[in-house]
Coordinates of C-alpha atoms in Angstrom, one line a residue:
M189 CA 9.2 18.2 -7.6
N190 CA 10.4 17.2 -4.2
I191 CA 10.6 13.4 -3.6
Y192 CA 8.5 13.7 -0.5
F193 CA 5.5 15.0 -2.4
I194 CA 5.8 12.6 -5.4
F195 CA 5.3 9.3 -3.5
P196 CA 1.8 10.1 -2.1
L197 CA 0.7 10.6 -5.7
I198 CA 2.2 7.3 -6.7
F199 CA 0.6 5.6 -3.7
M200 CA -2.9 6.8 -4.8
L201 CA -2.6 5.3 -8.3
H202 CA -2.7 1.8 -6.7
E203 CA -5.3 2.8 -4.1
L204 CA -7.7 4.3 -6.7
E205 CA -7.7 1.1 -8.7
E206 CA -8.4 -0.9 -5.5
T207 CA -11.2 1.5 -4.5
A208 CA -12.8 1.4 -8.0
F209 CA -12.7 -2.4 -8.5
M210 CA -12.6 -4.1 -5.1
P211 CA -16.4 -4.1 -4.4
G212 CA -17.3 -5.6 -7.8
W213 CA -14.4 -8.1 -7.6
V214 CA -15.3 -9.3 -4.1
A215 CA -19.0 -9.8 -5.2
K216 CA -17.8 -11.7 -8.3
V217 CA -15.5 -14.0 -6.3
K218 CA -18.1 -14.7 -3.7
A219 CA -20.8 -15.4 -6.4
N220 CA -18.5 -17.8 -8.3
K221 CA -18.2 -19.9 -5.1
N222 CA -14.4 -19.8 -5.3
K223 CA -14.1 -21.1 -1.8
R224 CA -10.3 -20.9 -1.6
L225 CA -10.3 -17.3 -2.5
A226 CA -13.6 -16.3 -1.0
Q227 CA -12.6 -17.5 2.5
T228 CA -9.6 -15.1 2.5
I229 CA -11.7 -12.0 1.7
P230 CA -13.6 -10.3 4.6
E231 CA -17.0 -8.8 4.0
I232 CA -16.6 -5.0 3.6
S233 CA -18.7 -2.4 2.0
A234 CA -17.4 0.0 -0.7
K235 CA -17.9 2.8 1.8
N236 CA -15.9 1.2 4.5
F237 CA -13.2 0.2 2.1
T238 CA -13.0 3.8 0.9
L239 CA -12.7 5.0 4.5
M240 CA -9.9 2.6 5.1
V241 CA -8.0 3.9 2.0
L242 CA -8.7 7.5 3.2
E243 CA -7.3 6.7 6.6
E244 CA -4.2 5.1 5.1
Y245 CA -3.7 8.1 2.8
I246 CA -4.0 10.6 5.7
L247 CA -1.5 8.5 7.7
L248 CA 0.9 8.6 4.7
L249 CA 0.5 12.3 4.4
I250 CA 1.3 12.8 8.1
I251 CA 4.4 10.6 7.7
M252 CA 5.4 12.5 4.5
L253 CA 5.0 15.9 6.2
F254 CA 7.0 14.7 9.2
C255 CA 9.8 13.3 7.1
W256 CA 9.8 16.4 4.9
W257 CA 9.9 18.7 7.9
T258 CA 12.7 16.7 9.6
K259 CA 14.5 15.9 6.3
N260 CA 14.4 12.2 7.2
L261 CA 14.8 10.4 3.9
Y262 CA 15.8 7.2 5.7
F263 CA 12.4 6.6 7.3
Y264 CA 10.6 7.8 4.2
F265 CA 12.5 5.4 2.0
A266 CA 11.7 2.6 4.4
V267 CA 8.0 3.5 3.9
I268 CA 8.5 3.4 0.1
L269 CA 10.2 0.0 0.4
A270 CA 7.4 -1.4 2.5
Y271 CA 4.9 -0.1 -0.1
N272 CA 6.9 -1.9 -2.8
L273 CA 6.8 -5.1 -0.7
H274 CA 3.0 -4.6 -0.5
I275 CA 2.8 -4.5 -4.3
L276 CA 4.9 -7.6 -4.6
F277 CA 2.5 -9.3 -2.3
H278 CA -0.4 -8.3 -4.6
I279 CA 1.6 -9.8 -7.6
G280 CA 2.0 -13.0 -5.6
Q281 CA -1.7 -13.1 -4.8
A282 CA -2.5 -12.7 -8.5
V283 CA -0.1 -15.6 -9.4
I284 CA -1.5 -17.8 -6.6
F285 CA -5.2 -17.1 -7.5
K286 CA -4.4 -17.1 -11.3
G287 CA -6.2 -13.9 -12.0
Y288 CA -6.7 -10.2 -11.5
I289 CA -6.5 -8.7 -8.1
P290 CA -7.8 -5.2 -7.6
G291 CA -4.8 -2.8 -7.6
L292 CA -2.6 -5.1 -9.6
F293 CA -2.2 -3.1 -12.8
L294 CA -1.6 0.3 -11.3
G295 CA 0.3 -1.4 -8.5
I296 CA 2.8 -2.6 -11.0
V297 CA 3.1 0.8 -12.5
S298 CA 3.5 2.4 -9.1
L299 CA 6.1 -0.2 -8.1
G300 CA 8.2 0.9 -11.1
L301 CA 7.7 4.6 -10.2
A302 CA 8.5 4.1 -6.5
S303 CA 11.5 2.0 -7.4
W304 CA 12.6 4.8 -9.8
L305 CA 12.3 7.3 -6.9
I306 CA 14.6 5.2 -4.8
W307 CA 17.1 4.7 -7.6
L308 CA 17.2 8.5 -8.2
A309 CA 18.1 9.2 -4.6
A310 CA 20.2 6.1 -3.8
D311 CA 23.4 8.1 -3.7
Y312 CA 22.1 10.4 -1.0
V313 CA 20.7 7.7 1.3
S314 CA 22.5 5.1 3.4
R315 CA 20.9 1.7 2.8
G316 CA 21.8 0.6 6.3
K317 CA 19.9 3.4 7.8
V318 CA 16.9 2.8 5.6
F319 CA 16.9 -0.9 6.5
A320 CA 17.3 0.1 10.2
F321 CA 13.9 1.8 10.0
M322 CA 12.1 -1.1 8.3
P323 CA 11.1 -2.9 11.6
L324 CA 9.5 0.3 12.9
V325 CA 7.7 0.9 9.5
V326 CA 6.4 -2.7 9.5
I327 CA 5.1 -2.3 13.1
I328 CA 3.3 0.9 12.2
I329 CA 1.7 -0.7 9.1
V330 CA 0.7 -3.9 10.9
V331 CA -0.8 -2.0 13.9
N332 CA -2.6 0.4 11.6
L333 CA -4.1 -2.4 9.5
I334 CA -5.2 -4.3 12.6
S335 CA -6.7 -1.1 14.1
I336 CA -8.5 0.0 11.0
H337 CA -10.0 -3.4 10.3
K338 CA -11.3 -3.6 13.9
W339 CA -12.6 0.0 13.6
I340 CA -14.4 -0.8 10.3
H341 CA -15.9 -4.0 11.6
F342 CA -16.9 -2.4 14.9

């Protein structure tokens, strides 16, 4: 299977776990009065969280199709690296809060799978060109997250 089409499947592993466990986890954290953790979590309904995940997935599919159509592995690998950094952030959250964070388990699995994809194609891709796309990818992600959070809380 083409590398362009595999990553969205890997991405959804993590997102499905988040979607399934986030609402209950947030309610539990807020009920336990864990002020340190509860203050960092915005109020969001399961429906709105699912809509956010759907929007992110649609954006990823658009990026995937664009990269596949233009044969731009550099930009696509920058997206995969940014995703891996996102998963490392979740691992850091779990360590800091000393417990499970929704998306952690399948995030770790998807981190391994996404890293394997990168390793498989490493000989075909210039690391310098991939890292050159990282600032653009980070900007797209940050702008998207800010926009979607504003839209959801509108």
